[in-house]
PDB file of C-alpha atoms and ligand atoms in Angstrom:
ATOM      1  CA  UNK A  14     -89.973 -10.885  -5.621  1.00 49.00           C
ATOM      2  CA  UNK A  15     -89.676  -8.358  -8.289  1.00 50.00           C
ATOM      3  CA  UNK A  16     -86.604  -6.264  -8.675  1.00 53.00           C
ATOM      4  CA  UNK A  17     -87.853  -3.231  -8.194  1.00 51.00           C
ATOM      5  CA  UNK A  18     -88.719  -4.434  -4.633  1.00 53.00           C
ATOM      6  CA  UNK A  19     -85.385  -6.134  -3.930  1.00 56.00           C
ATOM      7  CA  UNK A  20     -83.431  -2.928  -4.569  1.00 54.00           C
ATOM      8  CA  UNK A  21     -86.288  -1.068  -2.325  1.00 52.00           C
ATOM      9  CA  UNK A  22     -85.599  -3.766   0.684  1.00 58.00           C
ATOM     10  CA  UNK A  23     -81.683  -3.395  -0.260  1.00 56.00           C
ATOM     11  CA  UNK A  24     -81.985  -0.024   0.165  1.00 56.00           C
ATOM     12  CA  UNK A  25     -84.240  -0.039   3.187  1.00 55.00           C
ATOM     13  CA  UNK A  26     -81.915  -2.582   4.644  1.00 61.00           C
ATOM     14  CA  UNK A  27     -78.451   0.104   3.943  1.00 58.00           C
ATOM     15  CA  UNK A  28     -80.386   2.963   5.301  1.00 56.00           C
ATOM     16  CA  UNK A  29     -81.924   1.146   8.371  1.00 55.00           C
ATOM     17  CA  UNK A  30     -79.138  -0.509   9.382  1.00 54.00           C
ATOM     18  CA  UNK A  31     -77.242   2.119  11.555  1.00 50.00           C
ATOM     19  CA  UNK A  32     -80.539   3.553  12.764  1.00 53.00           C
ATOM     20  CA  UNK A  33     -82.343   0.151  13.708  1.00 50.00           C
ATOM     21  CA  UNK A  34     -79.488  -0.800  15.834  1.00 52.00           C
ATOM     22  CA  UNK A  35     -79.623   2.005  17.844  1.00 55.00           C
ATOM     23  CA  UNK A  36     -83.551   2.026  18.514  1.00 66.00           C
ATOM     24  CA  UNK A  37     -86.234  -0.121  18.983  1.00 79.00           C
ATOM     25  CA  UNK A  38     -87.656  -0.520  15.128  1.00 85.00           C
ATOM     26  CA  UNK A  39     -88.217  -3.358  12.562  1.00 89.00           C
ATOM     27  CA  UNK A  40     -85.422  -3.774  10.838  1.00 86.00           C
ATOM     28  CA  UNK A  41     -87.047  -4.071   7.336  1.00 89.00           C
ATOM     29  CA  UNK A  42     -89.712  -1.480   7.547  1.00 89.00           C
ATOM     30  CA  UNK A  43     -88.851   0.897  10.799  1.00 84.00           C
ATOM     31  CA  UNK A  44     -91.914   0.054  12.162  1.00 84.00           C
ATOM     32  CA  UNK A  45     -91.665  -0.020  16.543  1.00 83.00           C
ATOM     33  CA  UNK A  46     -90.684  -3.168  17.405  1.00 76.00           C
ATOM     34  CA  UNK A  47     -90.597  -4.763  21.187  1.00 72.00           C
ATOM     35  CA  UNK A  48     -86.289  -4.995  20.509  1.00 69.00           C
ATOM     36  CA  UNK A  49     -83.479  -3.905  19.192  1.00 65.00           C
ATOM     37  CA  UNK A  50     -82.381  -5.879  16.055  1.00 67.00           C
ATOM     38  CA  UNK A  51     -85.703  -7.436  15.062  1.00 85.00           C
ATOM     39  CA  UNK A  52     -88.860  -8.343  12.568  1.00 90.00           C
ATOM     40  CA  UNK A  53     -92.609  -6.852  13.069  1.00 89.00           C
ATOM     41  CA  UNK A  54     -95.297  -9.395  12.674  1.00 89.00           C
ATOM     42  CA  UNK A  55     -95.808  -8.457   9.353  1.00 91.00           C
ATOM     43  CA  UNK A  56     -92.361  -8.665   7.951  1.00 93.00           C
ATOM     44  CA  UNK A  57     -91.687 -11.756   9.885  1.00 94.00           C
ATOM     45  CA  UNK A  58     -95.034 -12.832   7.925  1.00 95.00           C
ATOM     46  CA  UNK A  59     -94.093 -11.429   4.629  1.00 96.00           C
ATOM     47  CA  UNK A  60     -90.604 -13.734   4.692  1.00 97.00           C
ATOM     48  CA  UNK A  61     -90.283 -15.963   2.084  1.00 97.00           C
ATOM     49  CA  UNK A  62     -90.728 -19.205   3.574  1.00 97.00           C
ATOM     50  CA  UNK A  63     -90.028 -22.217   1.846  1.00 96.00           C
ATOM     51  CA  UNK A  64     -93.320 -24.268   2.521  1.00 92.00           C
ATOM     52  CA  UNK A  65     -93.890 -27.932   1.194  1.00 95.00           C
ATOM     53  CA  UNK A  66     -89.989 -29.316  -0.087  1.00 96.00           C
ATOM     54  CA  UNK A  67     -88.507 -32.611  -0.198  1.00 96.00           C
ATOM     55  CA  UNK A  68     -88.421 -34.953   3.031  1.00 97.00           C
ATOM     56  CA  UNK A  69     -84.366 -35.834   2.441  1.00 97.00           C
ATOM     57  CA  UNK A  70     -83.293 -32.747   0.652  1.00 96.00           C
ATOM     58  CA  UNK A  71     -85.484 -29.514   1.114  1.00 96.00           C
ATOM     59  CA  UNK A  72     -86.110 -28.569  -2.621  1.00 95.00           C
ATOM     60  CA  UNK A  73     -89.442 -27.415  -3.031  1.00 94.00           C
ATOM     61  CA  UNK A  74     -92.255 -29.875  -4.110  1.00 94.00           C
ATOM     62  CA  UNK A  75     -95.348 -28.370  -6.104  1.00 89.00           C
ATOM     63  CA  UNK A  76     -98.015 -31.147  -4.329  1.00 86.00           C
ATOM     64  CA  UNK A  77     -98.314 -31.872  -1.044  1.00 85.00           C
ATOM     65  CA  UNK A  78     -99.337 -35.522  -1.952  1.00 89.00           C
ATOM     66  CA  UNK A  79     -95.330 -36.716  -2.251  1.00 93.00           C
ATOM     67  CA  UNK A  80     -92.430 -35.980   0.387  1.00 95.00           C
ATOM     68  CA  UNK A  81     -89.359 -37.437  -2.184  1.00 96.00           C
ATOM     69  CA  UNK A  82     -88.290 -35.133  -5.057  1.00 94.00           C
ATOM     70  CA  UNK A  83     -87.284 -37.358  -8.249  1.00 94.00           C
ATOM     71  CA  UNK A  84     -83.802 -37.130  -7.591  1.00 93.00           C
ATOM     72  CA  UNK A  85     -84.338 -38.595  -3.989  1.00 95.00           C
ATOM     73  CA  UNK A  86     -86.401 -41.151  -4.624  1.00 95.00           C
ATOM     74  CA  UNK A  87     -83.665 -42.362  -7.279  1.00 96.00           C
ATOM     75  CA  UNK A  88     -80.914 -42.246  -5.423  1.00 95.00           C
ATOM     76  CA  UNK A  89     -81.257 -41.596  -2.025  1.00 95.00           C
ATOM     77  CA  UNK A  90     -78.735 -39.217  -0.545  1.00 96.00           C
ATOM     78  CA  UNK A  91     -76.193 -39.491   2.963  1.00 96.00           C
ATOM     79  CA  UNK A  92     -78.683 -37.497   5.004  1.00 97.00           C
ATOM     80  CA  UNK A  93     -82.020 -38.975   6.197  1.00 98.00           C
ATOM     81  CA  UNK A  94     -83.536 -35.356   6.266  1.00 98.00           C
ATOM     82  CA  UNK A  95     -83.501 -31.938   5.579  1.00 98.00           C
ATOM     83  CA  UNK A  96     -85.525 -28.869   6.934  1.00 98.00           C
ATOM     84  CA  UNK A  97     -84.810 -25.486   5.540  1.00 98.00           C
ATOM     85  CA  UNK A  98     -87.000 -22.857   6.491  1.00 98.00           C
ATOM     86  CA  UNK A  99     -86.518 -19.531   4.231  1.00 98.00           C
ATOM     87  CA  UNK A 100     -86.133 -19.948  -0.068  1.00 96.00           C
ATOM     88  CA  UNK A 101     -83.345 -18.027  -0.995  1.00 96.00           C
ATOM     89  CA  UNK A 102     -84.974 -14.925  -1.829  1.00 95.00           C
ATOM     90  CA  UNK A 103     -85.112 -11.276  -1.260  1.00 94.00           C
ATOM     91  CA  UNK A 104     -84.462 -10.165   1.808  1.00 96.00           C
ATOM     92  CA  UNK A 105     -83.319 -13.237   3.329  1.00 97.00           C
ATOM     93  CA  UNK A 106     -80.558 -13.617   0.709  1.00 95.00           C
ATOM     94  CA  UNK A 107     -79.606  -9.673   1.764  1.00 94.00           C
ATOM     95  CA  UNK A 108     -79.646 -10.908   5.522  1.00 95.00           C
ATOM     96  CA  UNK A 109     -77.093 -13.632   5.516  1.00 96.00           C
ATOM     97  CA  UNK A 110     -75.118 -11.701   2.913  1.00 95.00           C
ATOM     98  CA  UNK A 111     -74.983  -8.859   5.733  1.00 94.00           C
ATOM     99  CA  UNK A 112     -73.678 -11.492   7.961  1.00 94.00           C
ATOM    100  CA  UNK A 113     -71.321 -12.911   6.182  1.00 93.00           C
ATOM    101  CA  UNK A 114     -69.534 -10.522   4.421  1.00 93.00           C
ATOM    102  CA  UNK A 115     -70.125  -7.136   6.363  1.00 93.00           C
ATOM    103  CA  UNK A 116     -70.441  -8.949   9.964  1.00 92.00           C
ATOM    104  CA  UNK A 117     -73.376  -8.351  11.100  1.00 92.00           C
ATOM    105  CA  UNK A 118     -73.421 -10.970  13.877  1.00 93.00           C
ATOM    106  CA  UNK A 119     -76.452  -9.554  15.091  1.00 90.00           C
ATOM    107  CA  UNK A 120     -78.245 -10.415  11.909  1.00 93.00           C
ATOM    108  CA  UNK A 121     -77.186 -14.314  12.477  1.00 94.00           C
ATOM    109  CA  UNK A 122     -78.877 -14.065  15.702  1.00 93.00           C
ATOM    110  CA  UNK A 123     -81.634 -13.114  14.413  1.00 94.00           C
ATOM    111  CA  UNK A 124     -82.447 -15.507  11.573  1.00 96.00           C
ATOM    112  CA  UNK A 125     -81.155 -18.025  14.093  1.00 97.00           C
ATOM    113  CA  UNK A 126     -83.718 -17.572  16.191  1.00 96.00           C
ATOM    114  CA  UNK A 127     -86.339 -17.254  13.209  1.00 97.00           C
ATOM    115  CA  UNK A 128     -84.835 -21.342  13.104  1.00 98.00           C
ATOM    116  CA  UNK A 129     -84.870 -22.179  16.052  1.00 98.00           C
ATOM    117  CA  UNK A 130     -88.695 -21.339  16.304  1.00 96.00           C
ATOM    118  CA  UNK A 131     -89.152 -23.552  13.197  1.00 97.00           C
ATOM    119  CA  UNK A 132     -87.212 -26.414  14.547  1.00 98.00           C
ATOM    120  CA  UNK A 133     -88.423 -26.330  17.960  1.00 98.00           C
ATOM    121  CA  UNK A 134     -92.504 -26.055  16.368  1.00 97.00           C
ATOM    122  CA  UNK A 135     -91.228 -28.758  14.508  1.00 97.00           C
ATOM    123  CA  UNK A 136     -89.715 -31.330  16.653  1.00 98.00           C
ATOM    124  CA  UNK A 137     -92.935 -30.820  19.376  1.00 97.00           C
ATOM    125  CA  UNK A 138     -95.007 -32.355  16.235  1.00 97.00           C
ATOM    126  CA  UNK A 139     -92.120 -34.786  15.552  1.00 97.00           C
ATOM    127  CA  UNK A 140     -90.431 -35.795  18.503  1.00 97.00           C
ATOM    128  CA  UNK A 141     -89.199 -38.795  16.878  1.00 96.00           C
ATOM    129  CA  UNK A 142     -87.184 -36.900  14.312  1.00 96.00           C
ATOM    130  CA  UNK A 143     -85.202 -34.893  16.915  1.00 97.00           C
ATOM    131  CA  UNK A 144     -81.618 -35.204  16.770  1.00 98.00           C
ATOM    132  CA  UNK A 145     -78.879 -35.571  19.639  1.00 98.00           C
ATOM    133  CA  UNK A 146     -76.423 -32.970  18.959  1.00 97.00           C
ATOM    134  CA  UNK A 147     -75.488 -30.573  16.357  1.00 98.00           C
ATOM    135  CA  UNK A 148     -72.195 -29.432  13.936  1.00 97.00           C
ATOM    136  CA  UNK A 149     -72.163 -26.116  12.342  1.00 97.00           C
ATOM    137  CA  UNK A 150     -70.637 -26.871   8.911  1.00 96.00           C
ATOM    138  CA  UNK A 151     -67.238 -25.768   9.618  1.00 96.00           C
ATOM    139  CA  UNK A 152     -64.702 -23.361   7.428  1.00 94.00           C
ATOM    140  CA  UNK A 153     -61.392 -23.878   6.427  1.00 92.00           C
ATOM    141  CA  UNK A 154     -58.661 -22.737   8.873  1.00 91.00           C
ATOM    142  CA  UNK A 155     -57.974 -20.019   5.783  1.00 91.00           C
ATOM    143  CA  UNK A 156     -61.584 -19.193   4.877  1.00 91.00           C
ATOM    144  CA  UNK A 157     -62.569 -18.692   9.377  1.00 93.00           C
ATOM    145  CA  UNK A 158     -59.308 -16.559   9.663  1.00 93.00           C
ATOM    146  CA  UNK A 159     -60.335 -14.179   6.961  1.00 92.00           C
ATOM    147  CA  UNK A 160     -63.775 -14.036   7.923  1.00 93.00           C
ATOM    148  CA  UNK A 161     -63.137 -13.839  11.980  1.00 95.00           C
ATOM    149  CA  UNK A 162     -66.418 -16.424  12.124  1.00 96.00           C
ATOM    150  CA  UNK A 163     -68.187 -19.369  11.196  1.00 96.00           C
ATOM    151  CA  UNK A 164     -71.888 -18.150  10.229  1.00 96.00           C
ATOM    152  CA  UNK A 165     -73.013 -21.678  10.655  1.00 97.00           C
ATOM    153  CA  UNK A 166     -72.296 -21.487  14.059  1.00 97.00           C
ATOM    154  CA  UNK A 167     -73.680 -18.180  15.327  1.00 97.00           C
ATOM    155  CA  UNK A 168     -77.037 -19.443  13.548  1.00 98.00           C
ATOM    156  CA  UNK A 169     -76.610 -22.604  15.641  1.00 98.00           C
ATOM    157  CA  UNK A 170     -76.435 -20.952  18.899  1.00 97.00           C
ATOM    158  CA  UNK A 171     -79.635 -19.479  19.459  1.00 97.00           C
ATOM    159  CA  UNK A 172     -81.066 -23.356  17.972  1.00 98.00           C
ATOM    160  CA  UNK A 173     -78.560 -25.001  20.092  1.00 98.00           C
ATOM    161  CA  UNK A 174     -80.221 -23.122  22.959  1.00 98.00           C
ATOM    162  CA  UNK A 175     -83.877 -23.507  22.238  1.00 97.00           C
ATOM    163  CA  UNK A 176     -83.486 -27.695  21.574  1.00 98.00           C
ATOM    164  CA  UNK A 177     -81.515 -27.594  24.589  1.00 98.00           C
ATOM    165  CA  UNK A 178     -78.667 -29.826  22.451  1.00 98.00           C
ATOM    166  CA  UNK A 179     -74.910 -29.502  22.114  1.00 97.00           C
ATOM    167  CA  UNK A 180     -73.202 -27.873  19.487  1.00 97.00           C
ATOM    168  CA  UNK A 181     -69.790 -30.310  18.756  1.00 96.00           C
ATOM    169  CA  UNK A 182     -67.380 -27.477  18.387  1.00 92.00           C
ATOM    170  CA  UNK A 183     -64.571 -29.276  17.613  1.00 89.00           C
ATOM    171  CA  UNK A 184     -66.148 -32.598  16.291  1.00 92.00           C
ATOM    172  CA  UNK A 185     -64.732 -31.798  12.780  1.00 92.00           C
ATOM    173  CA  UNK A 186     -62.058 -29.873  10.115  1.00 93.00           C
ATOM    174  CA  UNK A 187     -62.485 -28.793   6.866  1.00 93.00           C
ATOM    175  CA  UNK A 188     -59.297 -29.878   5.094  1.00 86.00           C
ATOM    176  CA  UNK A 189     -58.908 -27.070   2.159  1.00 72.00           C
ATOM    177  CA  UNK A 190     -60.319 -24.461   0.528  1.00 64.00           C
ATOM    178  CA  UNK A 191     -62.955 -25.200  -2.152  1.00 61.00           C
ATOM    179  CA  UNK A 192     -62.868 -22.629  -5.071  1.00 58.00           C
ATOM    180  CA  UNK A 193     -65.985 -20.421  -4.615  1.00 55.00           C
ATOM    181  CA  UNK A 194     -68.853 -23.245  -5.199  1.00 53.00           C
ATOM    182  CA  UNK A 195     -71.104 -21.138  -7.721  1.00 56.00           C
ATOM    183  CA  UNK A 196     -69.163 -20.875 -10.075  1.00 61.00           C
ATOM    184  CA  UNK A 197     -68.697 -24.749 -10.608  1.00 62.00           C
ATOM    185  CA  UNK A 198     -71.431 -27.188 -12.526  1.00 67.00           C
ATOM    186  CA  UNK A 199     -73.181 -28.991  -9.692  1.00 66.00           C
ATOM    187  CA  UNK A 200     -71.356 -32.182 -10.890  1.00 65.00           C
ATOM    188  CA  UNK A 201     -67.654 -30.611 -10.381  1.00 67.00           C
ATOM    189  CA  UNK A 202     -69.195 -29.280  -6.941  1.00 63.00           C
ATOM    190  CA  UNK A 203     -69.720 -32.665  -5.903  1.00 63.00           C
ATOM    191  CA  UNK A 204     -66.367 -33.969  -6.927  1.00 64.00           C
ATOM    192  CA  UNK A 205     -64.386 -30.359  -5.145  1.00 66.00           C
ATOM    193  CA  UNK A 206     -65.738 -31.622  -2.313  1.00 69.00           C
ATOM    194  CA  UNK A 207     -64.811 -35.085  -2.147  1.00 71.00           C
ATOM    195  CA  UNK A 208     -62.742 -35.706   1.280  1.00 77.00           C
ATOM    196  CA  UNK A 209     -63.392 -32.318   2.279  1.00 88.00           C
ATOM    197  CA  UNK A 210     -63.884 -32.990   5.712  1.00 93.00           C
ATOM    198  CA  UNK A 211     -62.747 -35.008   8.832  1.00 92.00           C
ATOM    199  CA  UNK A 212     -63.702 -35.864  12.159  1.00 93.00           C
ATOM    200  CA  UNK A 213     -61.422 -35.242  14.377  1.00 90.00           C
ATOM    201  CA  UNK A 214     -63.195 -36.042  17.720  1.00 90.00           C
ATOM    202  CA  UNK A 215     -65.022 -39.179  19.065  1.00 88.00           C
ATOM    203  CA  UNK A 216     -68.622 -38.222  17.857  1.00 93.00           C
ATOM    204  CA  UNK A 217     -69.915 -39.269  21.803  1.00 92.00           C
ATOM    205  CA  UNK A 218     -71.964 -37.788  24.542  1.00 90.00           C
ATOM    206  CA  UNK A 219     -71.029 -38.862  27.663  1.00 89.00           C
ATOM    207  CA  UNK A 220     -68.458 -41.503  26.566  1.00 89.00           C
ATOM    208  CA  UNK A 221     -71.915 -42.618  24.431  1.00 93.00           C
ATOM    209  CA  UNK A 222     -72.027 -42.917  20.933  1.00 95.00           C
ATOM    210  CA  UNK A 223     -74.296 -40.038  19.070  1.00 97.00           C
ATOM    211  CA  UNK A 224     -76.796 -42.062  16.858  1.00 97.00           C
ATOM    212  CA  UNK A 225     -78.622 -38.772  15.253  1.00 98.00           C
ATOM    213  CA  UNK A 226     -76.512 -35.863  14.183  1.00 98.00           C
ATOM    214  CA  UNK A 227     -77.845 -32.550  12.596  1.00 98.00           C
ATOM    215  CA  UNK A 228     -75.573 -30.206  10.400  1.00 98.00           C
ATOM    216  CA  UNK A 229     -76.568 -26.517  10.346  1.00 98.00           C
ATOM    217  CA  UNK A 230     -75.316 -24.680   7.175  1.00 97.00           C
ATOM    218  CA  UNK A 231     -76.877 -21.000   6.159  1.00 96.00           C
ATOM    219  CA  UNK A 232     -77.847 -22.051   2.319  1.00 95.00           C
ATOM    220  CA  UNK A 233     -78.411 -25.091   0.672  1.00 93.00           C
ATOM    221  CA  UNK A 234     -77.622 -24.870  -2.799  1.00 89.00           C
ATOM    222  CA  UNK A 235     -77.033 -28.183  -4.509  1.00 84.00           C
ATOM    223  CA  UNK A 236     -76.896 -29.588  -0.967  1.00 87.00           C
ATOM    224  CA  UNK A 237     -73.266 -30.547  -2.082  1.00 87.00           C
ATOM    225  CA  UNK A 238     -71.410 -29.588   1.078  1.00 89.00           C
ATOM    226  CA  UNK A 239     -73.714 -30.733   3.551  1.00 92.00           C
ATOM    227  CA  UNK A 240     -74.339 -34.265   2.044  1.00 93.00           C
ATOM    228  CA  UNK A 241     -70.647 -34.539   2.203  1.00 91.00           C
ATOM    229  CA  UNK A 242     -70.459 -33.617   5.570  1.00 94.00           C
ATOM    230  CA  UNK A 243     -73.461 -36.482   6.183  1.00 96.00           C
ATOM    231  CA  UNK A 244     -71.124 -38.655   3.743  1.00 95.00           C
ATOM    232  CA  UNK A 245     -68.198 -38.364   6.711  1.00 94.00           C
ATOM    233  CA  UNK A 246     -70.331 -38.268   9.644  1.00 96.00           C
ATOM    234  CA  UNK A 247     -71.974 -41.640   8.746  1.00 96.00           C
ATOM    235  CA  UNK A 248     -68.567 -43.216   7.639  1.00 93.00           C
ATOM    236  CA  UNK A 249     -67.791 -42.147  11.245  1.00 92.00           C
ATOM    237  CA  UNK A 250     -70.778 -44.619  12.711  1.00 92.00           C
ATOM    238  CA  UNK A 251     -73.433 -42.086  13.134  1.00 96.00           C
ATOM    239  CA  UNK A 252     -76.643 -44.136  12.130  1.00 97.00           C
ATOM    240  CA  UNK A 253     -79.134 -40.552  11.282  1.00 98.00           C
ATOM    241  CA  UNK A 254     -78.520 -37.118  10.273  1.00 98.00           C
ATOM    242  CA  UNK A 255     -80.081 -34.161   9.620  1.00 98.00           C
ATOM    243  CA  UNK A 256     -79.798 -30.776   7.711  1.00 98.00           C
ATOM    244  CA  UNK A 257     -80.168 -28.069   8.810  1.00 98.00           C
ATOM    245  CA  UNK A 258     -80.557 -25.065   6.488  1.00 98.00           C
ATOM    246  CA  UNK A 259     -81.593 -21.272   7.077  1.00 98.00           C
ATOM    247  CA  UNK A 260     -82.428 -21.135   3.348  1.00 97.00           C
ATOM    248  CA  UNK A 261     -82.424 -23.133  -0.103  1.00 96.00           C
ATOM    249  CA  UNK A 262     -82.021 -21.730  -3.408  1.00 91.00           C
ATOM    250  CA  UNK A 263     -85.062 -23.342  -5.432  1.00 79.00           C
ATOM    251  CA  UNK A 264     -83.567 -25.744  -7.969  1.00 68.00           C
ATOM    252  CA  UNK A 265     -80.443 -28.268  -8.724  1.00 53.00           C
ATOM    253  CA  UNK A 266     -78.098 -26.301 -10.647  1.00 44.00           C
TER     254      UNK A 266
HETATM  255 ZN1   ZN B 358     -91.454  -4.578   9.725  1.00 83.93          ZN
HETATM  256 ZN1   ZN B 359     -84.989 -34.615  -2.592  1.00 83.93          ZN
END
């Protein structure tokens, strides 16, 4: 998207806000819309969705005719697979930067349900693929009391409720702060997050182990975090797991 149309959405977005809460409109274009807080068929169209990406990681393949990206298929990574819906691109970056640093809960809802659409289309072609239960990619204790929420989370609920699965609340910490991620190389991200997470709860339904666990974070970017997260939940006996991502930024930095 160019940037003279990102700072036109931006703008839309700032000057719709306070008005589309109140009344029934699109939130990108003011258009009538059958709710509060929602798309129009045409912006909901016009999203930038990721299309064909790598079975085990999400990053975006140019042919259809291979699922592996090269770095996949030379090393394979903790997770078994990875769906992402949205690139992250104008105005879905906008959106989940809304969310997470202005709270606007309402917007996680929303592209939370844009997901859970996704995943549940998906898993009625795939039902083999369809995991048990789900973790939101937690916070630190610091980073969640600053914040007030975990944005993994509220994306999780409206998925949580459409796959009619659990959301393990409690399943697992994350042990410290990790400076802010971008501004590492993607090697040093890897090694920052090293041990960055525990389980600290039997990862069990009904007294029964989980065998297939999906992790929900909102944006993939070298996939560091949530492949460490896989790292611990399959060092903790879980045999599958999934990503989950709302979006994925296009390339390994
Ligand atoms: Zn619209
Ligand atoms: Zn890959």
């Amino acid at each position: 998207m160019s940037t003279k149309k990102q700072s036109k959405v931006y703008n839309c977005l700032n000057r719709n806000l306070s008005k589309s809460i109140r009344s029934k409109q699109c939130l990108l274009c003011l258009e009538p819309s059958q709710s509060t807080q929602t798309l129009c068929s045409p912006c909901e169209n016009d999203l930038p969705y990721l299309g064909h990406a790598c079975r085990q990681c999400a990053i975006p393949l140019n042919t259809d005719s291979v699922s592996l990206c090269p770095r996949c298929q030379s090393k394979a990574p903790p997770q078994d697979h990875a769906l992402c819906l949205f690139l992250y691109d104008t105005p879905i970056d906008q959106l989940i930067s809304q969310l997470k640093f202005h709270q606007r809960l309402s917007y996680g809802r929303l592209l939370g349900g844009l997901m859970a659409k996704y995943l549940k289309h998906y898993y009625q072609e795939h039902p083999e693929d369809s995991p048990q239960a789900i973790i939101a990619v937690p916070l630190s204790r610091k980073r969640l009391a600053e914040r007030g929420f975990n944005q993994a989370e509220i994306l999780s609920r409206p998925i949580a409720k459409e796959l009619n699965l659990p959301i393990l609340r409690r399943a697992c910490q994350r042990n410290r702060d990790t400076p802010t991620q971008l501004s590492l190389p993607a090697k040093d991200r890897r090694r920052n997050l090293r041990d960055a997470f525990d389980i600290t709860l039997p990862l069990s339904i009904k007294g029964e182990p989980i065998r297939h666990i999906a992790l929900i974070d909102d944006v993939m970017t070298t996939g560091a975090t949530l492949e460490s997260l896989a790292k611990t939940v399959k060092t903790s006996g879980v045999e599958t797991v999934t990503l989950w991502s709302l979006a994925r930024t296009p390339l390994h930095i």
